[in-house]
CSV table of N, CA and C and ligand atoms in Angstrom, one decimal:
chain,number,residue,atom,x,y,z
A,1,UNK,N,105.0,94.7,121.5
A,1,UNK,CA,104.6,95.2,120.1
A,1,UNK,C,105.8,95.9,119.5
A,2,UNK,N,105.9,95.7,118.2
A,2,UNK,CA,107.1,96.1,117.5
A,2,UNK,C,107.1,97.5,116.8
A,3,UNK,N,106.0,98.1,116.9
A,3,UNK,CA,106.0,99.4,116.2
A,3,UNK,C,104.7,100.2,116.5
A,4,UNK,N,104.5,101.3,115.8
A,4,UNK,CA,103.4,102.1,116.0
A,4,UNK,C,102.6,102.5,114.8
A,5,UNK,N,101.3,102.7,114.9
A,5,UNK,CA,100.5,103.0,113.8
A,5,UNK,C,100.7,104.6,113.5
A,6,UNK,N,101.1,104.9,112.3
A,6,UNK,CA,101.4,106.3,111.9
A,6,UNK,C,100.4,106.7,110.9
A,7,UNK,N,100.0,107.9,110.9
A,7,UNK,CA,99.2,108.4,109.8
A,7,UNK,C,100.0,108.3,108.5
A,8,UNK,N,99.3,107.8,107.4
A,8,UNK,CA,99.8,107.6,106.1
A,8,UNK,C,100.3,106.2,105.9
A,9,UNK,N,100.5,105.4,106.9
A,9,UNK,CA,100.9,103.9,106.7
A,9,UNK,C,99.6,103.2,106.2
A,10,UNK,N,99.9,102.3,105.4
A,10,UNK,CA,98.8,101.6,104.8
A,10,UNK,C,98.4,100.3,105.6
A,11,UNK,N,99.3,99.8,106.5
A,11,UNK,CA,99.0,98.6,107.1
A,11,UNK,C,99.2,98.7,108.7
A,12,UNK,N,98.0,99.1,109.3
A,12,UNK,CA,98.2,99.2,110.7
A,12,UNK,C,98.5,97.9,111.4
A,13,UNK,N,99.2,97.9,112.4
A,13,UNK,CA,99.6,96.7,113.1
A,13,UNK,C,98.9,96.6,114.5
A,14,UNK,N,98.9,95.5,115.1
A,14,UNK,CA,98.3,95.4,116.4
A,14,UNK,C,97.9,94.0,116.7
A,15,UNK,N,97.2,93.9,117.9
A,15,UNK,CA,96.8,92.5,118.4
A,15,UNK,C,95.3,92.4,118.1
A,16,UNK,N,94.9,91.1,118.0
A,16,UNK,CA,93.5,90.9,117.9
A,16,UNK,C,93.0,89.9,119.0
A,17,UNK,N,91.8,90.2,119.5
A,17,UNK,CA,91.2,89.3,120.6
A,17,UNK,C,89.8,88.8,120.1
A,18,UNK,N,89.4,87.7,120.4
A,18,UNK,CA,88.0,87.3,120.2
A,18,UNK,C,87.1,87.9,121.3
A,19,UNK,N,86.0,88.5,120.9
A,19,UNK,CA,85.2,89.1,122.0
A,19,UNK,C,83.7,89.2,121.4
A,20,UNK,N,82.7,88.9,122.2
A,20,UNK,CA,81.4,89.0,121.8
A,20,UNK,C,81.0,90.5,121.9
A,21,UNK,N,80.0,90.8,121.1
A,21,UNK,CA,79.5,92.2,121.3
A,21,UNK,C,79.0,92.5,122.7
A,22,UNK,N,78.5,91.6,123.4
A,22,UNK,CA,78.1,91.9,124.7
A,22,UNK,C,79.3,92.1,125.7
A,23,UNK,N,80.3,91.3,125.4
A,23,UNK,CA,81.5,91.5,126.3
A,23,UNK,C,82.2,92.8,126.0
A,24,UNK,N,82.2,93.1,124.7
A,24,UNK,CA,82.8,94.4,124.3
A,24,UNK,C,82.1,95.6,124.9
A,25,UNK,N,80.7,95.5,124.9
A,25,UNK,CA,79.9,96.5,125.4
A,25,UNK,C,80.2,96.7,126.9
A,26,UNK,N,80.4,95.6,127.6
A,26,UNK,CA,80.7,95.7,129.0
A,26,UNK,C,82.1,96.4,129.3
A,27,UNK,N,83.0,96.1,128.4
A,27,UNK,CA,84.4,96.8,128.5
A,27,UNK,C,84.2,98.3,128.2
A,28,UNK,N,83.3,98.6,127.2
A,28,UNK,CA,83.0,100.0,126.9
A,28,UNK,C,82.4,100.7,128.1
A,29,UNK,N,81.4,100.0,128.8
A,29,UNK,CA,80.7,100.6,129.9
A,29,UNK,C,81.7,100.8,131.0
A,30,UNK,N,82.6,99.9,131.3
A,30,UNK,CA,83.6,100.0,132.4
A,30,UNK,C,84.5,101.2,132.1
A,31,UNK,N,84.9,101.3,130.8
A,31,UNK,CA,85.8,102.4,130.4
A,31,UNK,C,85.1,103.8,130.6
A,32,UNK,N,83.9,103.9,130.0
A,32,UNK,CA,83.3,105.2,130.1
A,32,UNK,C,82.8,105.5,131.5
A,33,UNK,N,82.6,104.5,132.4
A,33,UNK,CA,82.3,104.8,133.8
A,33,UNK,C,83.5,105.5,134.5
A,34,UNK,N,84.7,105.1,134.1
A,34,UNK,CA,85.9,105.6,134.7
A,34,UNK,C,86.4,106.9,134.0
A,35,UNK,N,86.0,107.1,132.8
A,35,UNK,CA,86.4,108.4,132.2
A,35,UNK,C,85.6,109.5,132.7
A,36,UNK,N,86.1,110.8,132.5
A,36,UNK,CA,85.3,111.9,132.8
A,36,UNK,C,84.8,112.6,131.6
A,37,UNK,N,83.6,113.1,131.7
A,37,UNK,CA,83.0,113.8,130.6
A,37,UNK,C,83.3,115.3,130.7
A,38,UNK,N,83.8,115.9,129.6
A,38,UNK,CA,83.9,117.3,129.5
A,38,UNK,C,83.2,117.9,128.3
A,39,UNK,N,83.1,119.2,128.2
A,39,UNK,CA,82.4,119.8,127.1
A,39,UNK,C,83.1,119.4,125.8
A,40,UNK,N,84.4,119.2,125.8
A,40,UNK,CA,85.2,118.9,124.6
A,40,UNK,C,85.2,117.5,124.3
A,41,UNK,N,84.8,116.6,125.2
A,41,UNK,CA,84.9,115.2,125.0
A,41,UNK,C,85.3,114.4,126.2
A,42,UNK,N,85.5,113.2,126.0
A,42,UNK,CA,85.8,112.2,127.1
A,42,UNK,C,87.3,112.3,127.5
A,43,UNK,N,87.5,112.4,128.8
A,43,UNK,CA,89.0,112.4,129.3
A,43,UNK,C,89.2,110.9,129.7
A,44,UNK,N,90.1,110.2,129.0
A,44,UNK,CA,90.2,108.8,129.3
A,44,UNK,C,90.8,108.6,130.8
A,45,UNK,N,90.4,107.4,131.3
A,45,UNK,CA,90.9,107.0,132.7
A,45,UNK,C,92.5,107.0,132.6
A,46,UNK,N,93.1,107.0,133.8
A,46,UNK,CA,94.5,106.8,133.9
A,46,UNK,C,95.0,105.6,133.1
A,47,UNK,N,96.0,105.6,132.5
A,47,UNK,CA,96.4,104.5,131.7
A,47,UNK,C,96.4,104.9,130.2
A,48,UNK,N,96.6,104.0,129.3
A,48,UNK,CA,96.8,104.4,127.9
A,48,UNK,C,95.8,103.7,127.0
A,49,UNK,N,94.8,103.1,127.6
A,49,UNK,CA,93.8,102.4,126.8
A,49,UNK,C,92.7,103.4,126.4
A,50,UNK,N,92.4,103.3,125.2
A,50,UNK,CA,91.3,104.2,124.6
A,50,UNK,C,90.4,103.2,123.8
A,51,UNK,N,89.1,103.3,124.1
A,51,UNK,CA,88.1,102.4,123.5
A,51,UNK,C,87.2,103.1,122.6
A,52,UNK,N,86.9,102.5,121.4
A,52,UNK,CA,85.8,102.9,120.6
A,52,UNK,C,84.9,101.7,120.2
A,53,UNK,N,83.6,101.9,120.2
A,53,UNK,CA,82.8,100.8,119.7
A,53,UNK,C,82.0,101.4,118.6
A,54,UNK,N,82.1,100.7,117.5
A,54,UNK,CA,81.3,101.1,116.3
A,54,UNK,C,79.9,100.5,116.4
A,55,UNK,N,78.9,101.2,116.0
A,55,UNK,CA,77.5,100.8,116.1
A,55,UNK,C,76.7,101.6,115.1
A,56,UNK,N,75.7,101.0,114.5
A,56,UNK,CA,74.9,101.7,113.6
A,56,UNK,C,74.2,102.9,114.4
A,57,UNK,N,74.4,104.1,114.2
A,57,UNK,CA,75.4,104.7,113.3
A,57,UNK,C,76.2,105.8,114.1
A,58,UNK,N,76.9,105.3,115.1
A,58,UNK,CA,77.8,106.3,115.8
A,58,UNK,C,78.9,105.6,116.4
A,59,UNK,N,79.8,106.3,116.9
A,59,UNK,CA,81.0,105.8,117.6
A,59,UNK,C,80.9,106.0,119.1
A,60,UNK,N,80.7,104.9,119.8
A,60,UNK,CA,80.7,105.1,121.3
A,60,UNK,C,82.2,105.4,121.6
A,61,UNK,N,82.4,106.3,122.6
A,61,UNK,CA,83.8,106.7,123.0
A,61,UNK,C,84.3,108.0,122.4
A,62,UNK,N,83.5,108.5,121.4
A,62,UNK,CA,83.8,109.8,120.8
A,62,UNK,C,82.8,110.8,121.1
A,63,UNK,N,83.2,112.1,121.2
A,63,UNK,CA,84.6,112.6,121.1
A,63,UNK,C,85.5,112.3,122.3
A,64,UNK,N,86.7,112.3,122.1
A,64,UNK,CA,87.7,111.9,123.2
A,64,UNK,C,88.9,112.9,123.1
A,65,UNK,N,89.5,113.2,124.2
A,65,UNK,CA,90.6,114.1,124.2
A,65,UNK,C,91.9,113.3,124.5
A,66,UNK,N,92.8,113.4,123.7
A,66,UNK,CA,94.1,112.7,123.9
A,66,UNK,C,95.3,113.7,123.9
A,67,UNK,N,96.5,113.2,124.2
A,67,UNK,CA,97.6,114.1,124.1
A,67,UNK,C,98.7,113.6,123.2
A,68,UNK,N,99.5,114.5,122.7
A,68,UNK,CA,100.6,114.2,121.8
A,68,UNK,C,101.7,113.5,122.5
A,69,UNK,N,102.4,112.7,121.8
A,69,UNK,CA,103.6,112.1,122.4
A,69,UNK,C,103.4,111.0,123.4
A,70,UNK,N,102.2,110.5,123.4
A,70,UNK,CA,101.9,109.4,124.4
A,70,UNK,C,101.4,108.2,123.6
A,71,UNK,N,101.9,107.0,124.0
A,71,UNK,CA,101.6,105.8,123.3
A,71,UNK,C,100.3,105.2,123.8
A,72,UNK,N,99.3,105.3,123.0
A,72,UNK,CA,98.0,104.8,123.4
A,72,UNK,C,97.7,103.4,122.7
A,73,UNK,N,96.8,102.7,123.4
A,73,UNK,CA,96.4,101.4,122.8
A,73,UNK,C,95.0,101.6,122.5
A,74,UNK,N,94.7,101.7,121.2
A,74,UNK,CA,93.3,102.0,120.6
A,74,UNK,C,92.6,100.7,120.5
A,75,UNK,N,91.5,100.5,121.3
A,75,UNK,CA,90.7,99.3,121.2
A,75,UNK,C,89.5,99.6,120.2
A,76,UNK,N,89.3,98.6,119.3
A,76,UNK,CA,88.2,98.8,118.3
A,76,UNK,C,87.4,97.5,118.2
A,77,UNK,N,86.1,97.7,118.2
A,77,UNK,CA,85.2,96.5,117.8
A,77,UNK,C,83.9,97.0,117.3
A,78,UNK,N,83.1,96.2,116.7
A,78,UNK,CA,81.8,96.5,116.3
A,78,UNK,C,80.8,95.8,117.2
A,79,UNK,N,79.7,96.4,117.4
A,79,UNK,CA,78.6,95.8,118.2
A,79,UNK,C,77.6,95.2,117.3
A,80,UNK,N,77.7,95.5,115.9
A,80,UNK,CA,76.6,94.9,115.1
A,80,UNK,C,77.2,94.4,113.7
A,81,UNK,N,77.4,95.3,112.8
A,81,UNK,CA,77.9,94.9,111.4
A,81,UNK,C,79.2,95.4,111.2
A,82,UNK,N,79.7,95.1,110.0
A,82,UNK,CA,81.1,95.6,109.6
A,82,UNK,C,81.1,97.1,109.5
A,83,UNK,N,82.0,97.8,110.0
A,83,UNK,CA,82.2,99.2,109.9
A,83,UNK,C,83.7,99.5,109.5
A,84,UNK,N,84.0,100.7,109.1
A,84,UNK,CA,85.3,101.1,108.8
A,84,UNK,C,85.7,102.2,109.7
A,85,UNK,N,86.9,102.0,110.3
A,85,UNK,CA,87.5,103.2,111.2
A,85,UNK,C,88.4,103.9,110.3
A,86,UNK,N,88.1,105.2,110.1
A,86,UNK,CA,88.9,106.0,109.3
A,86,UNK,C,89.2,107.3,110.0
A,87,UNK,N,90.4,107.6,110.3
A,87,UNK,CA,90.8,108.8,111.1
A,87,UNK,C,91.7,109.7,110.3
A,88,UNK,N,91.3,111.0,110.2
A,88,UNK,CA,92.2,112.0,109.4
A,88,UNK,C,92.4,113.2,110.3
A,89,UNK,N,93.6,113.8,110.2
A,89,UNK,CA,93.8,115.0,110.9
A,89,UNK,C,93.2,116.1,110.0
A,90,UNK,N,92.6,117.0,110.7
A,90,UNK,CA,91.8,118.1,109.9
A,90,UNK,C,92.7,119.0,109.1
A,91,UNK,N,94.0,119.1,109.5
A,91,UNK,CA,94.9,120.0,108.7
A,91,UNK,C,95.5,119.3,107.5
A,92,UNK,N,95.3,117.9,107.5
A,92,UNK,CA,95.9,117.2,106.4
A,92,UNK,C,95.0,115.9,106.1
A,93,UNK,N,94.0,116.3,105.4
A,93,UNK,CA,92.9,115.3,105.2
A,93,UNK,C,93.4,114.1,104.3
A,94,UNK,N,94.5,114.3,103.6
A,94,UNK,CA,95.0,113.3,102.7
A,94,UNK,C,95.7,112.1,103.5
A,95,UNK,N,96.1,112.5,104.7
A,95,UNK,CA,96.8,111.5,105.6
A,95,UNK,C,95.7,110.8,106.4
A,96,UNK,N,95.6,109.5,106.4
A,96,UNK,CA,94.6,108.8,107.1
A,96,UNK,C,95.0,107.5,107.5
A,97,UNK,N,94.2,107.0,108.6
A,97,UNK,CA,94.3,105.6,108.9
A,97,UNK,C,93.0,105.0,108.7
A,98,UNK,N,93.1,103.8,108.0
A,98,UNK,CA,91.8,103.1,107.7
A,98,UNK,C,91.9,101.7,108.3
A,99,UNK,N,90.8,101.3,108.8
A,99,UNK,CA,90.8,100.0,109.4
A,99,UNK,C,89.5,99.3,109.4
A,100,UNK,N,89.3,98.1,109.0
A,100,UNK,CA,88.1,97.4,109.0
A,100,UNK,C,87.7,96.9,110.4
A,101,UNK,N,86.5,97.1,110.8
A,101,UNK,CA,86.1,96.6,112.1
A,101,UNK,C,85.0,95.6,112.0
A,102,UNK,N,85.2,94.5,112.6
A,102,UNK,CA,84.1,93.4,112.6
A,102,UNK,C,83.6,93.1,113.9
A,103,UNK,N,82.3,92.7,114.0
A,103,UNK,CA,81.9,92.2,115.3
A,103,UNK,C,82.7,90.9,115.6
A,104,UNK,N,82.7,90.6,116.9
A,104,UNK,CA,83.4,89.3,117.5
A,104,UNK,C,84.9,89.5,117.6
A,105,UNK,N,85.5,90.7,117.0
A,105,UNK,CA,86.9,90.8,117.2
A,105,UNK,C,87.2,92.2,117.8
A,106,UNK,N,88.2,92.2,118.6
A,106,UNK,CA,88.7,93.4,119.2
A,106,UNK,C,90.1,93.6,118.7
A,107,UNK,N,90.3,94.7,118.0
A,107,UNK,CA,91.7,95.1,117.6
A,107,UNK,C,92.3,96.0,118.7
A,108,UNK,N,93.6,95.9,118.9
A,108,UNK,CA,94.3,96.8,119.7
A,108,UNK,C,95.4,97.4,118.9
A,109,UNK,N,95.2,98.7,118.6
A,109,UNK,CA,96.2,99.3,117.7
A,109,UNK,C,97.1,100.2,118.6
A,110,UNK,N,98.3,100.1,118.6
A,110,UNK,CA,99.2,101.1,119.2
A,110,UNK,C,99.3,102.3,118.3
A,111,UNK,N,99.0,103.5,119.0
A,111,UNK,CA,99.0,104.7,118.2
A,111,UNK,C,99.5,105.9,119.0
A,112,UNK,N,100.3,106.7,118.3
A,112,UNK,CA,100.8,107.9,118.9
A,112,UNK,C,100.6,109.1,118.0
A,113,UNK,N,100.2,110.2,118.6
A,113,UNK,CA,99.9,111.4,117.8
A,113,UNK,C,101.1,112.4,117.9
A,114,UNK,N,101.6,112.8,116.8
A,114,UNK,CA,102.7,113.7,116.8
A,114,UNK,C,102.2,115.2,116.9
A,115,UNK,N,101.1,115.4,116.2
A,115,UNK,CA,100.6,116.8,116.1
A,115,UNK,C,99.3,117.0,116.9
A,116,UNK,N,99.2,118.1,117.5
A,116,UNK,CA,97.9,118.4,118.1
A,116,UNK,C,96.9,118.8,117.1
A,117,UNK,N,95.6,118.8,117.4
A,117,UNK,CA,94.6,119.2,116.4
A,117,UNK,C,93.4,118.3,116.5
A,118,UNK,N,92.4,118.6,115.6
A,118,UNK,CA,91.2,117.8,115.6
A,118,UNK,C,91.5,116.7,114.5
A,119,UNK,N,91.0,115.6,114.9
A,119,UNK,CA,91.1,114.4,114.0
A,119,UNK,C,89.7,113.9,113.7
A,120,UNK,N,89.3,113.8,112.6
A,120,UNK,CA,88.0,113.4,112.2
A,120,UNK,C,87.9,111.9,112.1
A,121,UNK,N,86.9,111.4,112.7
A,121,UNK,CA,86.6,109.9,112.7
A,121,UNK,C,85.4,109.6,111.8
A,122,UNK,N,85.6,108.9,110.7
A,122,UNK,CA,84.4,108.6,110.0
A,122,UNK,C,84.4,107.1,109.7
A,123,UNK,N,83.2,106.7,109.2
A,123,UNK,CA,83.0,105.2,108.9
A,123,UNK,C,83.2,105.2,107.4
A,124,UNK,N,84.1,104.3,106.9
A,124,UNK,CA,84.3,104.2,105.5
A,124,UNK,C,83.9,102.9,104.9
A,125,UNK,N,83.0,102.2,105.6
A,125,UNK,CA,82.4,100.9,105.1
A,125,UNK,C,80.9,101.1,105.2
A,126,UNK,N,80.2,100.8,104.1
A,126,UNK,CA,78.8,101.0,104.0
A,126,UNK,C,78.1,100.1,105.0
A,127,UNK,N,77.3,100.7,105.9
A,127,UNK,CA,76.8,100.0,107.1
A,127,UNK,C,75.3,100.2,107.3
A,128,UNK,N,74.7,100.8,106.2
A,128,UNK,CA,73.2,101.0,106.3
A,128,UNK,C,72.8,102.4,106.1
A,129,UNK,N,71.5,102.7,106.3
A,129,UNK,CA,71.0,104.0,105.9
A,129,UNK,C,71.7,105.1,106.7
A,130,UNK,N,72.2,105.0,107.8
A,130,UNK,CA,72.8,106.0,108.6
A,130,UNK,C,74.4,106.1,108.3
A,131,UNK,N,74.9,105.4,107.4
A,131,UNK,CA,76.3,105.3,107.3
A,131,UNK,C,77.0,106.6,107.1
A,132,UNK,N,76.4,107.5,106.3
A,132,UNK,CA,77.1,108.8,106.0
A,132,UNK,C,77.0,109.7,107.2
A,133,UNK,N,76.2,109.4,108.2
A,133,UNK,CA,76.2,110.3,109.4
A,133,UNK,C,77.1,109.8,110.5
A,134,UNK,N,77.8,108.7,110.2
A,134,UNK,CA,78.6,108.0,111.3
A,134,UNK,C,79.9,108.7,111.5
A,135,UNK,N,79.9,109.9,112.2
A,135,UNK,CA,81.1,110.6,112.4
A,135,UNK,C,81.4,110.8,113.8
A,136,UNK,N,82.7,110.9,114.2
A,136,UNK,CA,83.2,111.1,115.5
A,136,UNK,C,84.3,112.1,115.4
A,137,UNK,N,85.0,112.4,116.6
A,137,UNK,CA,86.0,113.4,116.7
A,137,UNK,C,87.0,113.0,117.7
A,138,UNK,N,88.3,113.2,117.5
A,138,UNK,CA,89.3,113.0,118.5
A,138,UNK,C,90.0,114.4,118.5
A,139,UNK,N,90.1,115.0,119.8
A,139,UNK,CA,90.8,116.2,120.0
A,139,UNK,C,92.2,115.9,120.6
A,140,UNK,N,93.2,116.3,119.9
A,140,UNK,CA,94.6,116.0,120.5
A,140,UNK,C,95.2,117.2,120.9
A,141,UNK,N,95.6,117.3,122.1
A,141,UNK,CA,96.2,118.5,122.7
A,141,UNK,C,97.7,118.2,123.2
A,142,UNK,N,98.4,119.3,123.4
A,142,UNK,CA,99.9,119.0,123.6
A,142,UNK,C,100.1,118.6,125.0
A,143,UNK,N,99.2,119.0,125.9
A,143,UNK,CA,99.4,118.5,127.2
A,143,UNK,C,98.0,118.5,128.0
A,144,UNK,N,97.7,117.4,128.6
A,144,UNK,CA,96.4,117.4,129.3
A,144,UNK,C,96.5,118.0,130.7
B,201,CUA,CU1,79.5,102.4,110.0
B,201,CUA,CU2,79.4,103.0,107.7
């Protein structure tokens, strides 16, 4: 991979795979089985893969705790309809990453966080009556 997704960039880069919603749910289950639950959120398994599944109307995989300065591969797919993955740092809401998510495709976005803090995850594509409630959270800490 040739670069990293940064907040404020308009064109996230990454790889795409074909995946059925059932297959993606299985990947999601394997991931959450290996992750540990804490009060603040999910601690990801060893390795740098982080999974989110968009679904009417929540984000599987959130909240999650990540650390600064580490290169993560963020996996994204939808289990039903089109959703929008939008992430914003709480301290700078004008900076954001936006990404359309479709069923049948898995995107893998390389992402690194420079700053610790709370990052809000919202859906920015209308996806039905619960669209406005489709929120999640990523907590970024300096060291896990
Ligand atoms: Cu999901 Cu709007």
